[in-house]
Short mmCIF file of C-alpha atoms in Angstrom, two decimals:
data_model
loop_
_atom_site.label_atom_id
_atom_site.label_comp_id
_atom_site.label_asym_id
_atom_site.label_seq_id
_atom_site.Cartn_x
_atom_site.Cartn_y
_atom_site.Cartn_z
CA MET O 595 -6.32 -223.25 -62.59
CA SER O 596 -8.76 -226.16 -62.77
CA PRO O 597 -11.42 -226.38 -65.51
CA LYS O 598 -14.13 -225.68 -62.90
CA GLU O 599 -12.30 -222.58 -61.69
CA ARG O 600 -11.96 -221.37 -65.30
CA ARG O 601 -15.70 -221.97 -65.90
CA ASP O 602 -16.61 -220.12 -62.71
CA GLN O 603 -14.27 -217.27 -63.66
CA ALA O 604 -15.80 -216.97 -67.15
CA LEU O 605 -19.34 -217.11 -65.70
CA THR O 606 -18.46 -214.39 -63.20
CA ALA O 607 -16.94 -212.22 -65.94
CA ILE O 608 -19.92 -212.53 -68.29
CA TYR O 609 -22.36 -211.95 -65.42
CA HIS O 610 -20.61 -208.76 -64.30
CA ALA O 611 -20.39 -207.56 -67.90
CA LEU O 612 -24.13 -208.17 -68.31
CA ILE O 613 -24.88 -206.29 -65.07
CA ALA O 614 -22.77 -203.35 -66.27
CA LEU O 615 -24.47 -203.30 -69.67
CA ILE O 616 -28.07 -203.52 -68.40
CA GLN O 617 -27.42 -200.42 -66.32
CA THR O 618 -27.18 -198.40 -69.52
CA GLN O 619 -29.36 -200.27 -72.01
CA ALA O 620 -32.24 -202.71 -72.17
CA MET O 621 -31.21 -206.34 -72.05
CA ALA O 622 -32.96 -207.03 -75.35
CA THR O 623 -30.72 -204.51 -77.14
CA ILE O 624 -27.39 -205.96 -75.96
CA SER O 625 -25.60 -207.92 -78.66
CA VAL O 626 -23.83 -211.17 -77.86
CA THR O 627 -20.69 -209.77 -79.49
CA LYS O 628 -20.70 -206.68 -77.26
CA LEU O 629 -21.38 -208.74 -74.13
CA CYS O 630 -18.60 -211.21 -74.88
CA LYS O 631 -16.15 -208.41 -75.68
CA GLU O 632 -16.94 -206.65 -72.39
CA ALA O 633 -16.57 -209.94 -70.48
CA GLY O 634 -13.39 -211.02 -72.25
CA VAL O 635 -14.92 -214.35 -73.28
CA SER O 636 -15.51 -215.85 -76.71
CA ARG O 637 -18.84 -215.99 -78.47
CA THR O 638 -18.28 -219.76 -78.64
CA TYR O 639 -18.25 -219.79 -74.84
CA TYR O 640 -21.54 -217.92 -74.77
CA TYR O 641 -23.29 -220.19 -77.30
CA LYS O 642 -21.93 -223.34 -75.66
CA HIS O 643 -23.25 -222.41 -72.20
CA PHE O 644 -26.25 -220.11 -72.70
CA THR O 645 -29.19 -219.52 -74.98
CA THR O 646 -30.50 -216.42 -73.17
CA TYR O 647 -29.08 -213.68 -70.99
CA ASN O 648 -31.39 -214.79 -68.19
CA GLN O 649 -29.49 -218.09 -68.11
CA ILE O 650 -26.33 -216.15 -67.29
CA ILE O 651 -28.09 -214.60 -64.30
CA ASP O 652 -29.59 -217.95 -63.25
CA GLN O 653 -26.26 -219.77 -63.45
CA TYR O 654 -24.42 -217.03 -61.59
CA GLU O 655 -27.06 -217.01 -58.85
CA MET O 656 -26.71 -220.79 -58.50
CA LEU O 657 -22.93 -220.36 -58.23
CA SER O 658 -23.56 -217.74 -55.51
CA VAL O 659 -25.93 -220.11 -53.71
CA VAL O 660 -23.33 -222.88 -53.73
CA THR O 661 -20.74 -220.43 -52.39
CA TYR O 662 -23.25 -219.30 -49.74
CA MET O 663 -23.92 -222.88 -48.62
CA ARG O 664 -20.19 -223.62 -48.41
CA GLY O 665 -19.82 -220.60 -46.14
CA LEU O 666 -22.40 -221.80 -43.64
CA PRO O 667 -21.13 -223.19 -40.35
CA ASN O 668 -20.59 -226.94 -40.43
CA ASN O 669 -22.83 -227.47 -37.41
CA THR O 670 -25.24 -230.33 -37.52
CA ARG O 671 -28.17 -227.92 -37.72
CA LEU O 672 -28.46 -224.20 -38.26
CA ALA O 673 -30.64 -221.81 -36.35
CA MET O 674 -32.74 -219.62 -38.64
CA PRO O 675 -31.05 -216.36 -37.48
CA THR O 676 -27.62 -217.79 -38.38
CA MET O 677 -28.74 -218.99 -41.79
CA MET O 678 -30.42 -215.66 -42.56
CA ALA O 679 -27.44 -213.62 -41.30
CA HIS O 680 -25.19 -215.50 -43.73
CA TYR O 681 -27.66 -214.82 -46.52
CA PHE O 682 -27.68 -211.08 -45.76
CA GLU O 683 -23.87 -211.13 -45.77
CA LEU O 684 -24.04 -212.57 -49.30
CA VAL O 685 -26.53 -209.85 -50.29
CA ALA O 686 -24.21 -207.15 -48.90
CA VAL O 687 -21.27 -208.47 -50.93
CA ASN O 688 -23.38 -208.42 -54.12
CA CYS O 689 -25.38 -205.28 -53.31
CA GLU O 690 -24.74 -203.31 -56.52
CA ALA O 691 -25.55 -206.21 -58.83
CA GLN O 692 -28.65 -207.13 -56.83
CA LEU O 693 -29.97 -203.57 -56.99
CA VAL O 694 -29.45 -203.55 -60.77
CA LEU O 695 -31.34 -206.85 -61.06
CA PHE O 696 -34.23 -205.43 -59.01
CA GLU O 697 -34.31 -202.17 -60.95
CA THR O 698 -34.39 -204.00 -64.29
CA GLY O 699 -37.08 -206.49 -63.25
CA ASN O 700 -34.70 -209.45 -63.08
CA GLU O 701 -35.28 -210.52 -59.47
CA GLN O 702 -36.68 -213.98 -60.26
CA PRO O 703 -33.23 -215.66 -60.35
CA LEU O 704 -32.61 -214.31 -56.84
CA ILE O 705 -35.88 -215.80 -55.64
CA ARG O 706 -35.20 -219.14 -57.34
CA GLY O 707 -31.67 -219.26 -55.97
CA PHE O 708 -32.78 -218.60 -52.40
CA GLU O 709 -35.63 -221.10 -52.65
CA THR O 710 -33.31 -223.77 -54.05
CA ALA O 711 -30.78 -223.28 -51.24
CA PHE O 712 -33.42 -223.21 -48.52
CA LEU O 713 -35.21 -226.34 -49.73
CA TYR O 714 -31.89 -228.14 -50.16
CA LEU O 715 -30.86 -227.30 -46.59
CA LEU O 716 -34.27 -228.47 -45.34
CA LYS O 717 -33.92 -231.72 -47.26
CA LEU O 718 -30.53 -232.31 -45.63
CA ASP O 719 -32.11 -231.51 -42.25
CA LYS O 720 -29.63 -228.67 -41.73
CA ILE O 721 -32.18 -226.17 -40.37
CA ASN O 722 -33.67 -226.30 -36.88
CA GLN O 723 -37.44 -226.56 -37.12
CA ASN O 724 -39.97 -226.19 -34.36
CA PRO O 725 -42.75 -228.74 -33.88
CA GLY O 726 -45.66 -227.82 -36.14
CA SER O 727 -43.36 -225.99 -38.54
CA TYR O 728 -44.82 -225.00 -41.89
CA THR O 729 -41.65 -225.86 -43.81
CA THR O 730 -43.06 -229.05 -45.30
CA ARG O 731 -46.23 -227.37 -46.53
CA PRO O 732 -46.73 -226.60 -50.22
CA TYR O 733 -45.60 -223.11 -51.24
CA TRP O 734 -43.56 -222.55 -48.07
CA GLY O 735 -40.25 -222.28 -49.95
CA LYS O 736 -41.72 -219.88 -52.50
CA PHE O 737 -43.32 -217.77 -49.77
CA LEU O 738 -40.13 -217.53 -47.74
CA ALA O 739 -37.96 -216.83 -50.79
CA GLY O 740 -40.22 -213.99 -51.92
CA ALA O 741 -40.39 -212.53 -48.41
CA VAL O 742 -36.63 -212.69 -47.83
CA ILE O 743 -35.75 -211.30 -51.26
CA ASN O 744 -38.23 -208.43 -50.80
CA THR O 745 -36.79 -207.74 -47.35
CA SER O 746 -33.25 -207.77 -48.73
CA LEU O 747 -34.31 -205.31 -51.46
CA ARG O 748 -35.66 -202.83 -48.88
CA TRP O 749 -32.51 -203.33 -46.80
CA LEU O 750 -30.31 -202.55 -49.82
CA GLN O 751 -32.42 -199.54 -50.80
CA ASN O 752 -32.17 -198.20 -47.23
CA GLY O 753 -28.38 -198.37 -47.40
CA MET O 754 -27.84 -201.54 -45.34
CA VAL O 755 -28.03 -199.57 -42.09
CA GLU O 756 -28.69 -202.69 -40.02
CA SER O 757 -26.12 -205.47 -39.75
CA PRO O 758 -26.62 -208.82 -41.51
CA ALA O 759 -26.91 -210.42 -38.05
CA TYR O 760 -29.72 -208.03 -37.13
CA MET O 761 -31.52 -208.74 -40.41
CA GLY O 762 -31.11 -212.48 -39.88
CA GLN O 763 -32.68 -212.23 -36.44
CA LEU O 764 -35.45 -209.98 -37.80
CA VAL O 765 -36.44 -212.52 -40.47
CA ALA O 766 -36.31 -215.31 -37.89
CA ASP O 767 -38.57 -213.24 -35.60
CA PHE O 768 -41.03 -212.72 -38.46
CA LEU O 769 -41.22 -216.49 -38.85
CA LYS O 770 -42.21 -217.07 -35.22
CA ILE O 771 -45.91 -216.53 -35.93
CA GLN O 772 -47.84 -218.87 -33.68
CA ARG O 773 -50.62 -221.04 -34.99
CA THR O 774 -53.86 -220.22 -33.18
CA GLN O 775 -56.20 -222.62 -34.86
CA LYS O 776 -56.05 -225.57 -37.23
CA ARG O 777 -56.54 -224.50 -40.84
CA GLU O 778 -58.44 -226.45 -43.42
CA THR O 779 -56.36 -228.22 -46.02
CA HIS O 780 -57.68 -228.90 -49.46
#
């Protein structure tokens, strides 16, 4: 196993241990010793890679985002429904952990992870954009990330009745709002 694979494996283990522990106790009351024991990693590993438990969540979400982006089709450009369908597939795979993060008020890493991936794909010109698209406007990435994460939360809470493809198309349809008049910019 390569060093990167070992790092990813340790990160995954400590993340899942943290998720399991925050289901039964407040994050602030979890000791590093208990977390490391549950994860099967050393305290040295924890102190070398993290200073807070939120960093574990952030780093795991970034690992998930990288995995998500690697799973996207290698087409020149992605249609929004395709990109969103792949995101909802990722959400479905991680549904239990994501619900725990929402229930414990730790959804910000999910929002940051989605925003990072979306803006990165935009920068690489991997997403089809219509003329007059808002994607280059300030706050667009934050707006979209919040909207998609909130939508994914409701989808999870409703038992994922709709398919990821349906949810991807739904989000894409929501984004088809037509501009009716020029807005003032400050």
